[in-house]
Amino acid sequence: PFENTSFEKIIPLKRRRISYRISETETCFIISRGLSEIYDILTHMTFLNIEANKIFNRMKDDTGSTTIEWNDLEKVVKKTGKLKKGDLDSALWNLSIILGRTYQETMATFEYFENTKKEENSNNGLFSLIYSLGKRVEHEMESRDDALVIYLTPSLMNIIGHQKYGKLWANNIKEKLVELNLQDRPVHIISANLHSIINVIYGYAAVKKKKLKVKSKKGMYDFFYQLRDSGDDIVSYAGGHGLYEFPDNSGANIDCQVIDTSLLKSVTFHPELKIRKTAGSDEEPVILIMDYAFGAQAFELMENLLKPLSEDETEIRFDLSSISIMGKAGILSGEKGDIMLATGHVFEGTAENYVFENDLHINDFHDDSINVYVGPMVTVLGTSLQNINILKRLQADWKTVGLEMEGGHYQRAVSAAILKGNISKDIKLRYAYYASDNPIMTGGTLAAGAMGKEGIKPTYMISKVILEKILGSREKK
């Protein structure tokens, strides 16, 4: 509970993980996503420490004297204001020597930091980071008081064990469904990003209504790619046609959206989208979209979401009709941009596995430009499994097609809910992943960078198929 303290709150640009600056040398991370988040932090702190030691070893030459390159880096870090072009080039050259990378790679990383920084008057984000990593190890060598120490607070495991955040999050969602009088309607849960489903349903109509500049003659997937800068306009239009946004305030950091499909009667869909026109009746489906969970957090959220809502000594049971999981994963048989359909999940390092019937089939994906692989997926502990020997063993032994972080945890919660009688054993389950990397292919790992445009097509292809399954134009297999 740091809200009423003087500690500085730190919210990173990418990962939605809140932390607080306790002192000049101490930071407290807030854990709200369960064991996977702890594993993730420990893994990345380990990686950073390994790199810091490499940088420290480049600070001095064979005689023990500080190198010219390090002295130059120190001057750059302590300088205020922007560097002139010549000085910047020289500084990047010296930094590339310290890092053992090419000048072009160092320049690209510097520019990335510049484009994502928060402070406008700072030009040394990358320089400062590298310098600080090396100096941290130096300070540790000089005094054990400056050693890197990671510890867990006594209350942490108690919070995780009681699923504090998952219960708050799930109850908030179910209470809002009741407020909207949607509790008696068929509910379809989708775990995905918070833009692709919205764009598929509302994008075409929003473009026409708001006269957005989009060339719609190049095909559906190119059309969706062109919507990437029109998110606010699409959400604004969707808000008047059945979309409700539920920003998270529980601490789970998982926002949600709800679509009342009875209000889609006047919405025009893209011509290539095979979705029936809704009749506008109170029997039409409700779509609940939850943002990506993080690893083991998926079990906590899904387990609580599938439970009935207890309210005023009464129990409200929802008509849960399907659960669709769309995620990104590492592929073992194909390339970035391909699609994987899971037939089961096996947990990394164990024989624990969950087999299910996937309502998504290879015949649902009609596009020769993207390969679709079907088979078991490995649910890994974190993003660090890059060992080729282990991956090839998983591929040969379990016949796995890829590795991901949430599917096994979701299915564990689904199986538990079926045993408890909270959901029907006949509930439709859909698991599809698009390949963000290939961890056994040189140049194809996560280190190669984000997917960019090549991730658009598989993302929207999966979104399209899931929606066509829910809204009923496809024949049952």
Coordinates of C-alpha atoms in Angstrom, one line a residue:
P1 CA 0.0 0.0 0.0
F2 CA 2.3 2.8 -1.3
E3 CA -0.5 5.2 -2.4
N4 CA -0.2 7.5 0.6
T5 CA 3.6 7.5 0.8
S6 CA 6.3 9.8 -0.7
F7 CA 7.8 6.9 -2.8
E8 CA 8.1 7.7 -6.5
K9 CA 5.8 5.6 -8.6
I10 CA 7.4 4.2 -11.7
I11 CA 5.3 3.0 -14.7
P12 CA 7.3 1.5 -17.6
L13 CA 6.4 2.2 -21.2
K14 CA 6.1 -1.5 -22.2
R15 CA 5.3 -3.9 -19.5
R16 CA 2.5 -2.8 -17.2
R17 CA 4.4 -3.5 -14.1
I18 CA 4.2 -0.8 -11.4
S19 CA 7.2 -0.3 -9.1
Y20 CA 8.2 2.3 -6.5
R21 CA 11.5 4.0 -5.9
I22 CA 12.1 3.4 -2.1
S23 CA 15.5 5.0 -2.0
E24 CA 18.5 5.8 -4.3
T25 CA 19.5 2.2 -4.3
E26 CA 16.3 0.3 -3.7
T27 CA 13.2 -0.4 -5.9
C28 CA 10.1 -2.3 -4.9
F29 CA 8.2 -4.2 -7.7
I30 CA 4.5 -4.8 -7.2
I31 CA 3.6 -8.4 -8.0
S32 CA 0.0 -8.8 -9.2
R33 CA 0.4 -11.5 -11.9
G34 CA 1.4 -14.5 -9.8
L35 CA 4.4 -16.8 -10.0
S36 CA 5.2 -16.1 -13.7
E37 CA 5.9 -12.5 -12.8
I38 CA 8.3 -13.4 -10.1
Y39 CA 10.1 -15.8 -12.5
D40 CA 10.1 -13.1 -15.2
I41 CA 11.7 -10.5 -12.9
L42 CA 14.3 -12.9 -11.6
T43 CA 15.2 -14.0 -15.1
H44 CA 15.6 -10.6 -16.5
M45 CA 17.6 -9.4 -13.4
T46 CA 19.9 -12.3 -14.0
F47 CA 20.3 -11.5 -17.7
L48 CA 21.0 -7.8 -16.9
N49 CA 23.6 -8.8 -14.2
I50 CA 25.4 -11.1 -16.7
E51 CA 25.5 -8.2 -19.2
A52 CA 26.6 -5.8 -16.5
N53 CA 29.6 -8.1 -15.7
K54 CA 30.5 -8.2 -19.4
I55 CA 30.5 -4.4 -19.5
F56 CA 32.5 -4.1 -16.3
N57 CA 35.2 -6.3 -17.9
R58 CA 35.5 -3.8 -20.8
M59 CA 36.0 -0.8 -18.5
K60 CA 39.8 -1.5 -18.1
D61 CA 42.6 -2.6 -20.3
D62 CA 45.2 -5.3 -19.5
T63 CA 47.2 -2.9 -17.3
G64 CA 44.2 -2.1 -15.1
S65 CA 43.8 1.4 -16.5
T66 CA 40.4 2.7 -17.5
T67 CA 40.0 2.5 -21.3
I68 CA 39.7 5.5 -23.6
E69 CA 36.3 4.4 -24.7
W70 CA 35.0 4.2 -21.1
N71 CA 36.4 7.7 -20.3
D72 CA 34.6 9.0 -23.3
L73 CA 31.4 7.3 -22.2
E74 CA 31.6 8.9 -18.8
K75 CA 32.0 12.3 -20.3
V76 CA 28.9 11.8 -22.5
V77 CA 26.8 10.6 -19.5
K78 CA 27.8 13.6 -17.4
K79 CA 27.2 16.1 -20.3
T80 CA 23.8 17.9 -20.4
G81 CA 22.0 18.8 -23.6
K82 CA 22.0 17.2 -27.0
L83 CA 25.2 16.0 -28.6
K84 CA 26.2 17.4 -31.9
K85 CA 26.2 15.1 -34.9
G86 CA 30.0 14.6 -34.9
D87 CA 30.2 14.1 -31.2
L88 CA 27.2 11.6 -31.2
D89 CA 28.8 9.5 -34.0
S90 CA 32.1 9.4 -32.0
A91 CA 30.3 8.5 -28.8
L92 CA 28.3 5.7 -30.6
W93 CA 31.5 4.4 -32.1
N94 CA 33.2 4.1 -28.7
L95 CA 30.1 2.6 -27.2
S96 CA 30.0 -0.1 -29.9
I97 CA 33.5 -1.1 -28.9
I98 CA 32.5 -1.4 -25.3
L99 CA 29.5 -3.5 -26.3
G100 CA 31.2 -5.6 -28.9
R101 CA 28.5 -4.7 -31.4
T102 CA 28.7 -3.0 -34.8
Y103 CA 28.3 0.7 -35.1
Q104 CA 25.0 0.2 -37.0
E105 CA 23.5 -2.0 -34.3
T106 CA 24.5 0.5 -31.6
M107 CA 23.0 3.4 -33.6
A108 CA 19.8 1.5 -34.1
T109 CA 19.5 0.8 -30.3
F110 CA 20.3 4.4 -29.5
E111 CA 17.6 5.6 -31.8
Y112 CA 15.1 3.1 -30.3
F113 CA 15.8 4.6 -26.8
E114 CA 15.4 8.1 -28.2
N115 CA 12.0 7.3 -29.8
T116 CA 10.6 5.7 -26.6
K117 CA 12.0 8.0 -23.9
K118 CA 9.8 10.1 -21.7
E119 CA 12.2 12.9 -20.9
E120 CA 12.5 15.3 -23.8
N121 CA 15.7 17.0 -22.6
S122 CA 17.8 13.9 -22.3
N123 CA 19.9 12.5 -25.0
N124 CA 21.9 9.8 -23.1
G125 CA 19.4 7.1 -22.3
L126 CA 21.4 4.3 -23.8
F127 CA 24.7 5.8 -22.7
S128 CA 23.5 6.2 -19.2
L129 CA 22.1 2.6 -19.0
I130 CA 25.4 1.0 -20.2
Y131 CA 27.4 3.2 -17.9
S132 CA 25.2 2.5 -14.9
L133 CA 25.4 -1.3 -15.5
G134 CA 29.2 -1.2 -15.5
K135 CA 29.5 1.1 -12.5
R136 CA 27.0 -1.1 -10.5
V137 CA 29.4 -4.0 -10.7
E138 CA 32.4 -1.8 -9.9
H139 CA 30.6 -0.5 -6.8
E140 CA 29.8 -4.1 -5.8
M141 CA 33.5 -5.0 -6.2
E142 CA 34.5 -2.1 -4.0
S143 CA 31.9 -2.7 -1.2
R144 CA 29.6 -5.5 -0.4
D145 CA 27.1 -2.9 0.9
D146 CA 26.4 -2.2 -2.8
A147 CA 25.8 -5.8 -3.8
L148 CA 22.7 -6.7 -5.8
V149 CA 20.2 -8.3 -3.5
I150 CA 16.7 -9.5 -4.4
Y151 CA 14.3 -10.5 -1.7
L152 CA 10.6 -11.3 -1.5
T153 CA 8.4 -9.6 1.1
P154 CA 6.7 -11.9 3.7
S155 CA 3.2 -11.1 2.5
L156 CA 3.9 -11.9 -1.2
M157 CA 3.2 -15.6 -1.1
N158 CA 0.1 -15.1 1.0
I159 CA -1.2 -12.7 -1.6
I160 CA -0.5 -15.1 -4.5
G161 CA -1.9 -18.1 -2.7
H162 CA -5.2 -16.3 -2.0
Q163 CA -5.5 -15.0 -5.6
K164 CA -6.3 -11.5 -4.3
Y165 CA -6.2 -9.7 -7.6
G166 CA -7.9 -12.4 -9.6
K167 CA -10.9 -12.4 -7.3
L168 CA -11.3 -8.7 -7.4
W169 CA -10.9 -8.6 -11.2
A170 CA -13.4 -11.3 -11.9
N171 CA -16.0 -10.0 -9.5
N172 CA -15.7 -6.5 -11.1
I173 CA -16.3 -8.0 -14.5
K174 CA -19.3 -10.1 -13.5
E175 CA -20.9 -7.3 -11.5
K176 CA -20.7 -5.1 -14.6
L177 CA -22.4 -7.7 -16.7
V178 CA -25.2 -7.8 -14.2
E179 CA -25.4 -4.0 -14.2
L180 CA -25.9 -4.1 -18.0
N181 CA -28.5 -6.8 -17.6
L182 CA -26.5 -9.3 -19.7
Q183 CA -26.3 -12.1 -17.1
D184 CA -28.9 -14.3 -18.9
R185 CA -27.4 -14.0 -22.4
P186 CA -24.9 -16.5 -23.9
V187 CA -21.4 -15.3 -23.0
H188 CA -18.3 -16.0 -25.2
I189 CA -15.0 -15.3 -23.6
I190 CA -12.0 -14.2 -25.8
S191 CA -8.5 -13.7 -24.5
A192 CA -6.8 -11.5 -27.0
N193 CA -5.4 -8.0 -27.6
L194 CA -7.9 -5.2 -27.2
H195 CA -7.9 -3.9 -30.8
S196 CA -8.1 -6.8 -33.3
I197 CA -11.6 -8.0 -32.4
I198 CA -12.9 -4.4 -32.2
N199 CA -11.4 -3.6 -35.6
V200 CA -12.8 -6.7 -37.2
I201 CA -16.3 -6.0 -36.0
Y202 CA -16.5 -2.2 -36.2
G203 CA -13.6 -1.1 -38.4
Y204 CA -15.4 -1.2 -41.8
A205 CA -18.5 0.7 -40.5
A206 CA -16.4 3.2 -38.6
V207 CA -14.4 4.0 -41.8
K208 CA -17.6 4.7 -43.7
K209 CA -19.2 6.7 -40.9
K210 CA -16.2 8.8 -39.9
K211 CA -14.8 9.0 -43.5
L212 CA -11.4 7.8 -42.5
K213 CA -8.7 7.6 -45.2
V214 CA -8.4 3.9 -45.9
K215 CA -7.9 2.2 -49.2
S216 CA -10.3 -0.8 -48.9
K217 CA -9.6 -2.3 -52.4
K218 CA -6.4 -4.1 -51.4
G219 CA -8.1 -6.9 -49.4
M220 CA -9.3 -7.4 -45.9
Y221 CA -6.0 -7.8 -44.1
D222 CA -4.4 -4.8 -45.7
F223 CA -7.5 -2.9 -44.8
F224 CA -7.1 -3.8 -41.1
Y225 CA -3.4 -2.9 -41.2
Q226 CA -4.4 0.6 -42.3
L227 CA -6.6 1.0 -39.2
R228 CA -3.6 1.0 -36.9
D229 CA -3.7 4.8 -36.4
S230 CA -7.5 5.0 -36.2
G231 CA -8.1 3.2 -32.9
D232 CA -9.8 6.2 -31.1
D233 CA -12.2 6.8 -34.0
I234 CA -13.1 3.1 -34.1
V235 CA -13.7 2.8 -30.4
S236 CA -15.7 6.0 -30.5
Y237 CA -18.0 4.6 -33.1
A238 CA -18.2 1.2 -31.4
G239 CA -19.2 2.9 -28.1
G240 CA -22.5 3.7 -29.7
H241 CA -23.0 0.3 -31.1
G242 CA -22.7 -2.2 -28.3
L243 CA -19.1 -1.8 -27.0
Y244 CA -18.5 -1.3 -23.3
E245 CA -14.9 -0.7 -22.0
F246 CA -14.0 -1.9 -18.5
P247 CA -10.6 -0.5 -17.5
D248 CA -9.1 -2.5 -14.7
N249 CA -9.0 -1.0 -11.2
S250 CA -8.3 -4.2 -9.3
G251 CA -4.5 -4.3 -9.7
A252 CA -4.5 -7.2 -12.1
N253 CA -3.7 -4.9 -15.0
I254 CA -6.0 -6.7 -17.3
D255 CA -8.5 -4.4 -19.1
C256 CA -11.7 -5.8 -20.6
Q257 CA -14.3 -5.0 -23.3
V258 CA -17.8 -6.3 -23.6
I259 CA -19.8 -6.3 -26.9
D260 CA -23.5 -6.6 -26.8
T261 CA -24.1 -8.2 -30.2
S262 CA -27.8 -7.3 -30.1
L263 CA -26.7 -3.7 -30.8
L264 CA -24.8 -4.7 -34.0
K265 CA -28.0 -4.7 -36.2
S266 CA -27.0 -1.4 -37.9
V267 CA -23.3 -2.2 -38.2
T268 CA -22.0 -2.9 -41.7
F269 CA -19.3 -5.6 -41.7
H270 CA -16.4 -5.9 -44.1
P271 CA -17.6 -7.8 -47.3
E272 CA -15.0 -10.6 -46.7
L273 CA -16.2 -11.2 -43.2
K274 CA -18.7 -14.0 -43.0
I275 CA -20.7 -12.9 -40.0
R276 CA -24.5 -13.0 -40.0
K277 CA -26.6 -9.9 -39.3
T278 CA -27.8 -9.9 -35.7
A279 CA -31.6 -9.8 -35.2
G280 CA -31.3 -7.3 -32.4
S281 CA -33.0 -9.7 -29.9
D282 CA -32.2 -10.2 -26.3
E283 CA -31.0 -13.7 -27.1
E284 CA -27.9 -12.6 -29.1
P285 CA -24.5 -13.5 -27.7
V286 CA -22.4 -11.3 -25.5
I287 CA -18.6 -11.2 -26.2
L288 CA -16.3 -10.6 -23.3
I289 CA -12.7 -9.7 -24.4
M290 CA -10.0 -9.8 -21.8
D291 CA -6.5 -8.5 -22.5
Y292 CA -3.5 -10.9 -22.5
A293 CA -2.8 -12.4 -19.1
F294 CA 0.8 -13.1 -18.1
G295 CA 1.8 -16.7 -17.6
A296 CA 0.3 -18.3 -14.4
Q297 CA -1.9 -15.3 -14.0
A298 CA -4.1 -16.8 -16.6
F299 CA -5.2 -19.6 -14.2
E300 CA -6.0 -17.1 -11.4
L301 CA -8.1 -14.9 -13.7
M302 CA -9.9 -17.7 -15.6
E303 CA -10.6 -19.8 -12.5
N304 CA -12.3 -16.8 -10.8
L305 CA -14.1 -15.6 -14.0
L306 CA -15.7 -19.1 -14.5
K307 CA -17.2 -19.2 -11.0
P308 CA -20.8 -18.1 -10.4
L309 CA -21.2 -14.6 -8.9
S310 CA -22.3 -14.6 -5.2
E311 CA -24.4 -11.6 -4.5
D312 CA -26.7 -10.9 -1.5
E313 CA -26.8 -14.6 -0.6
T314 CA -27.8 -15.5 -4.1
E315 CA -25.8 -17.2 -6.9
I316 CA -25.8 -15.9 -10.4
R317 CA -24.6 -18.4 -13.0
F318 CA -23.7 -17.2 -16.4
D319 CA -24.4 -19.0 -19.6
L320 CA -20.7 -19.5 -20.7
S321 CA -20.8 -20.8 -24.3
S322 CA -17.3 -20.7 -25.5
I323 CA -13.7 -19.8 -24.5
S324 CA -11.3 -18.6 -27.2
I325 CA -7.6 -18.0 -26.6
M326 CA -5.6 -16.1 -29.2
G327 CA -2.0 -15.6 -28.3
K328 CA 1.5 -15.3 -29.7
A329 CA 4.0 -18.1 -29.3
G330 CA 7.3 -19.4 -30.4
I331 CA 7.0 -21.9 -33.2
L332 CA 9.2 -25.0 -33.6
S333 CA 8.3 -26.2 -37.1
G334 CA 7.6 -23.0 -39.1
E335 CA 8.5 -19.3 -39.3
K336 CA 7.4 -16.0 -37.8
G337 CA 3.9 -15.2 -38.9
D338 CA 2.6 -18.8 -39.2
I339 CA -0.3 -20.1 -37.1
M340 CA -0.5 -22.9 -34.5
L341 CA -3.6 -24.7 -33.4
A342 CA -3.2 -26.5 -30.1
T343 CA -4.5 -30.0 -29.4
G344 CA -3.2 -30.0 -25.8
H345 CA -0.8 -28.2 -23.5
V346 CA 2.2 -29.7 -21.6
F347 CA 3.9 -27.8 -18.8
E348 CA 7.7 -27.2 -19.2
G349 CA 9.8 -29.5 -17.1
T350 CA 6.9 -31.9 -16.1
A351 CA 4.7 -34.5 -17.6
E352 CA 1.6 -32.5 -16.6
N353 CA -0.6 -32.1 -19.6
Y354 CA -4.1 -31.1 -20.7
V355 CA -5.7 -32.6 -23.8
F356 CA -8.9 -31.0 -25.3
E357 CA -10.9 -30.8 -28.5
N358 CA -10.1 -27.6 -30.3
D359 CA -13.1 -26.1 -32.1
L360 CA -10.6 -24.5 -34.5
H361 CA -9.5 -26.6 -37.4
I362 CA -6.9 -26.2 -40.2
N363 CA -9.7 -26.0 -42.7
D364 CA -11.0 -22.8 -41.1
F365 CA -7.9 -21.0 -42.4
H366 CA -8.1 -20.5 -46.2
D367 CA -4.9 -18.7 -47.1
D368 CA -1.9 -20.4 -48.8
S369 CA 0.5 -17.5 -47.7
I370 CA 0.4 -18.6 -44.1
N371 CA 1.1 -22.1 -42.9
V372 CA -1.0 -23.6 -40.1
Y373 CA 0.5 -26.3 -37.7
V374 CA -1.6 -28.5 -35.5
G375 CA -0.3 -30.2 -32.3
P376 CA 0.5 -29.9 -28.6
M377 CA 1.9 -26.7 -27.2
V378 CA 4.5 -26.4 -24.4
T379 CA 3.5 -23.9 -21.7
V380 CA 6.8 -22.5 -20.5
L381 CA 7.7 -20.8 -17.3
G382 CA 8.9 -17.6 -19.0
T383 CA 10.5 -16.0 -22.0
S384 CA 13.9 -17.4 -21.4
L385 CA 13.6 -21.0 -22.8
Q386 CA 16.0 -20.7 -25.8
N387 CA 17.9 -24.0 -25.3
I388 CA 18.0 -25.7 -28.7
N389 CA 18.6 -29.2 -27.3
I390 CA 15.6 -29.0 -24.9
L391 CA 13.4 -27.6 -27.6
K392 CA 14.2 -30.3 -30.1
R393 CA 13.6 -32.9 -27.4
L394 CA 10.2 -31.5 -26.7
Q395 CA 9.5 -31.5 -30.4
A396 CA 10.6 -35.1 -30.9
D397 CA 9.1 -36.5 -27.6
W398 CA 5.8 -34.6 -27.2
K399 CA 5.4 -33.7 -31.0
T400 CA 5.0 -30.1 -29.9
V401 CA 4.6 -27.4 -32.6
G402 CA 5.3 -24.4 -30.3
L403 CA 5.8 -22.9 -26.9
E404 CA 3.7 -20.3 -25.1
M405 CA 3.0 -19.1 -21.6
E406 CA -0.7 -18.9 -20.8
G407 CA -2.6 -21.7 -22.6
G408 CA -1.9 -24.5 -20.1
H409 CA -2.9 -22.3 -17.2
Y410 CA -6.1 -21.3 -19.0
Q411 CA -6.9 -25.0 -19.7
R412 CA -6.1 -26.0 -16.1
A413 CA -8.7 -23.5 -15.0
V414 CA -11.2 -24.7 -17.6
S415 CA -10.8 -28.3 -16.5
A416 CA -11.3 -27.4 -12.9
A417 CA -14.4 -25.4 -13.7
I418 CA -15.9 -28.5 -15.6
L419 CA -15.1 -30.8 -12.6
K420 CA -16.7 -28.3 -10.2
G421 CA -19.8 -28.0 -12.4
N422 CA -19.3 -24.3 -13.0
I423 CA -19.3 -24.7 -16.8
S424 CA -20.6 -27.4 -19.2
K425 CA -18.2 -30.1 -20.4
D426 CA -19.5 -29.4 -23.9
I427 CA -18.3 -25.8 -23.8
K428 CA -16.5 -24.8 -27.1
L429 CA -12.7 -24.3 -26.7
R430 CA -10.6 -22.6 -29.2
Y431 CA -6.8 -22.1 -28.9
A432 CA -4.8 -20.4 -31.7
Y433 CA -1.4 -18.8 -31.7
Y434 CA 0.5 -16.8 -34.3
A435 CA 4.3 -17.2 -34.3
S436 CA 6.2 -14.3 -33.0
D437 CA 9.5 -16.1 -33.2
N438 CA 11.3 -19.4 -33.8
P439 CA 13.6 -20.0 -30.8
I440 CA 15.6 -22.7 -32.7
M441 CA 16.2 -20.7 -35.9
T442 CA 19.2 -18.4 -36.1
G443 CA 17.9 -14.8 -36.6
G444 CA 14.4 -15.9 -35.8
T445 CA 14.4 -15.6 -32.0
L446 CA 12.7 -13.0 -29.8
A447 CA 16.0 -11.0 -29.9
A448 CA 15.4 -10.3 -33.6
G449 CA 12.8 -7.7 -32.6
A450 CA 9.1 -7.2 -32.9
M451 CA 7.1 -8.6 -35.8
G452 CA 5.7 -5.4 -37.1
K453 CA 3.5 -5.6 -40.2
E454 CA 4.1 -9.4 -40.6
G455 CA 2.0 -10.0 -37.4
I456 CA -1.1 -8.3 -38.8
K457 CA -2.3 -11.0 -41.1
P458 CA -2.2 -14.0 -38.7
T459 CA -3.6 -11.9 -35.9
Y460 CA -6.6 -10.8 -37.9
M461 CA -7.0 -14.2 -39.6
I462 CA -7.4 -15.8 -36.1
S463 CA -9.7 -13.0 -34.9
K464 CA -11.9 -13.4 -38.0
V465 CA -12.3 -17.1 -37.6
I466 CA -13.1 -16.9 -33.9
L467 CA -15.8 -14.3 -34.6
E468 CA -17.2 -16.3 -37.5
K469 CA -17.5 -19.3 -35.1
I470 CA -19.2 -17.2 -32.4
L471 CA -21.6 -15.3 -34.7
G472 CA -22.7 -18.4 -36.6
S473 CA -22.0 -18.2 -40.3
R474 CA -19.7 -21.3 -40.3
E475 CA -21.0 -24.9 -40.5
K476 CA -20.2 -27.0 -37.5
K477 CA -17.4 -29.5 -38.0

